Amino acid sequence: KEIKNATILGKTVRPDKAQILKQVQDDMFVQDDKFGFTLAEVLITLGIIGVVAAMTLPTLIEKHQKQVTVTRLKKAYTILAQAVNLSQLDNDSISNWQYSLSAKDFYETYLKKYLKSSQELDWQKLHKEISYKFLNGTPYDSVDGIFSTNKTYAVKLSDGTFLYIDSYYSDNYRSLTVDINGYQGPNQFGKDVFSFGISDLVTGFKDNSDFDNGLGGCNKNGSGYSCAGKIMQDGWQIKDDYPW
């Protein structure tokens, strides 16, 4: 239809432009029932998205947490194993080390020189600020032999890992425990706390790999004391059968 004169959006428009602008006006202000969503449709869609997110997000978070745990644990193991190997060049084979030294003396004699940027921590203060527990939920204070409250020696490594030299020892073994994220939780064996050992029964630094048996086992009824061994033997992975 020819338009000789038109008023578009309150303005008089020349006839040669009227047709085009009229169409623009119609497109802007005339709604077509074929487009858009009703409020009910939008709410239903958002509800579906929320349900899917609720189902998948915890799995993604857990997978990420496991990967971070493995990465940090492997780094701590590498640092400590390297320190033990270097120490043997200066301090003779581990078969000749004095395992009966106090925790502090053992650290200063065999490890301190080879752990760069390590910083001494006040174990008595840490003991009050951090409540550690075993994998089965038992507070560590209730079990003797893992941490000895008065005799454990603690240092902070350059990456923030807490290293505890336990007072527990035998004639050919010394226990070391790492908290791979320091003050951060959950402060639980098998989750962010792991134990290793120095022993002349094997080649240097070792894991505690008896994870299937006893109270020290890496299972829901155990302490988790040997969970580092399970992760290592599983190829540095936290697999589906791990008591996470």
Short mmCIF file of N, CA, C and O in Angstrom, two decimals, residues 67-81 159 178 180 194 196 205 231-232 235-237:
data_model
loop_
_atom_site.label_atom_id
_atom_site.label_comp_id
_atom_site.label_asym_id
_atom_site.label_seq_id
_atom_site.Cartn_x
_atom_site.Cartn_y
_atom_site.Cartn_z
N GLN A 67 41.96 -35.34 42.52
CA GLN A 67 43.10 -35.04 41.67
C GLN A 67 44.07 -34.11 42.38
O GLN A 67 45.30 -34.29 42.31
N VAL A 68 43.54 -33.11 43.08
CA VAL A 68 44.40 -32.19 43.84
C VAL A 68 45.15 -32.95 44.92
O VAL A 68 46.35 -32.72 45.15
N THR A 69 44.46 -33.87 45.60
CA THR A 69 45.08 -34.67 46.65
C THR A 69 46.24 -35.49 46.11
O THR A 69 47.34 -35.50 46.68
N VAL A 70 46.02 -36.16 45.00
CA VAL A 70 47.08 -37.00 44.41
C VAL A 70 48.27 -36.14 43.99
O VAL A 70 49.43 -36.51 44.23
N THR A 71 48.00 -35.00 43.38
CA THR A 71 49.08 -34.12 42.92
C THR A 71 49.94 -33.65 44.09
O THR A 71 51.18 -33.69 44.03
N ARG A 72 49.30 -33.21 45.15
CA ARG A 72 50.04 -32.72 46.31
C ARG A 72 50.79 -33.85 47.02
O ARG A 72 51.92 -33.66 47.47
N LEU A 73 50.14 -35.00 47.13
CA LEU A 73 50.78 -36.14 47.79
C LEU A 73 52.01 -36.58 47.02
O LEU A 73 53.08 -36.85 47.60
N LYS A 74 51.90 -36.67 45.72
CA LYS A 74 53.03 -37.10 44.89
C LYS A 74 54.18 -36.12 45.00
O LYS A 74 55.36 -36.52 45.05
N LYS A 75 53.87 -34.83 45.07
CA LYS A 75 54.93 -33.83 45.21
C LYS A 75 55.63 -33.98 46.55
O LYS A 75 56.87 -33.93 46.62
N ALA A 76 54.87 -34.17 47.63
CA ALA A 76 55.46 -34.35 48.95
C ALA A 76 56.34 -35.59 48.99
O ALA A 76 57.46 -35.57 49.54
N TYR A 77 55.85 -36.66 48.40
CA TYR A 77 56.63 -37.90 48.36
C TYR A 77 57.95 -37.69 47.61
O TYR A 77 59.01 -38.13 48.04
N THR A 78 57.88 -37.01 46.47
CA THR A 78 59.07 -36.78 45.67
C THR A 78 60.11 -35.96 46.43
O THR A 78 61.30 -36.28 46.43
N ILE A 79 59.64 -34.91 47.12
CA ILE A 79 60.56 -34.06 47.89
C ILE A 79 61.24 -34.86 48.99
O ILE A 79 62.47 -34.77 49.18
N LEU A 80 60.48 -35.65 49.72
CA LEU A 80 61.04 -36.40 50.84
C LEU A 80 61.93 -37.55 50.36
O LEU A 80 63.01 -37.80 50.94
N ALA A 81 61.52 -38.24 49.31
CA ALA A 81 62.35 -39.33 48.79
C ALA A 81 63.69 -38.81 48.29
O ALA A 81 64.74 -39.43 48.49
N ASP A 159 56.36 -25.68 50.00
CA ASP A 159 55.06 -25.63 49.30
C ASP A 159 53.88 -25.57 50.26
O ASP A 159 52.73 -25.67 49.84
N VAL A 178 52.80 -36.49 56.57
CA VAL A 178 52.64 -35.20 55.90
C VAL A 178 51.17 -34.79 55.91
O VAL A 178 50.28 -35.61 55.74
N ILE A 180 49.22 -32.45 53.62
CA ILE A 180 49.52 -31.85 52.32
C ILE A 180 48.91 -30.47 52.11
O ILE A 180 49.27 -29.79 51.14
N PHE A 194 48.91 -38.15 55.33
CA PHE A 194 49.42 -39.43 54.85
C PHE A 194 50.75 -39.74 55.53
O PHE A 194 51.53 -38.84 55.83
N PHE A 196 54.44 -42.02 55.67
CA PHE A 196 55.48 -42.76 54.97
C PHE A 196 56.48 -43.26 56.01
O PHE A 196 56.30 -43.04 57.20
N PHE A 205 63.19 -44.46 51.13
CA PHE A 205 61.89 -43.94 51.54
C PHE A 205 60.79 -44.84 51.01
O PHE A 205 60.79 -45.25 49.86
N ILE A 231 47.32 -45.51 47.26
CA ILE A 231 47.32 -44.57 46.14
C ILE A 231 48.53 -44.83 45.23
O ILE A 231 48.40 -44.84 44.00
N MET A 232 49.67 -45.07 45.82
CA MET A 232 50.88 -45.33 45.02
C MET A 232 50.76 -46.63 44.25
O MET A 232 51.09 -46.71 43.06
N GLY A 235 48.89 -46.69 41.05
CA GLY A 235 49.43 -45.88 39.97
C GLY A 235 49.20 -44.39 40.16
O GLY A 235 48.94 -43.67 39.21
N TRP A 236 49.30 -43.96 41.42
CA TRP A 236 49.05 -42.56 41.78
C TRP A 236 47.65 -42.14 41.34
O TRP A 236 47.47 -41.12 40.68
N GLN A 237 46.69 -42.93 41.74
CA GLN A 237 45.29 -42.63 41.47
C GLN A 237 44.46 -42.93 42.72
O GLN A 237 44.81 -43.80 43.51
#
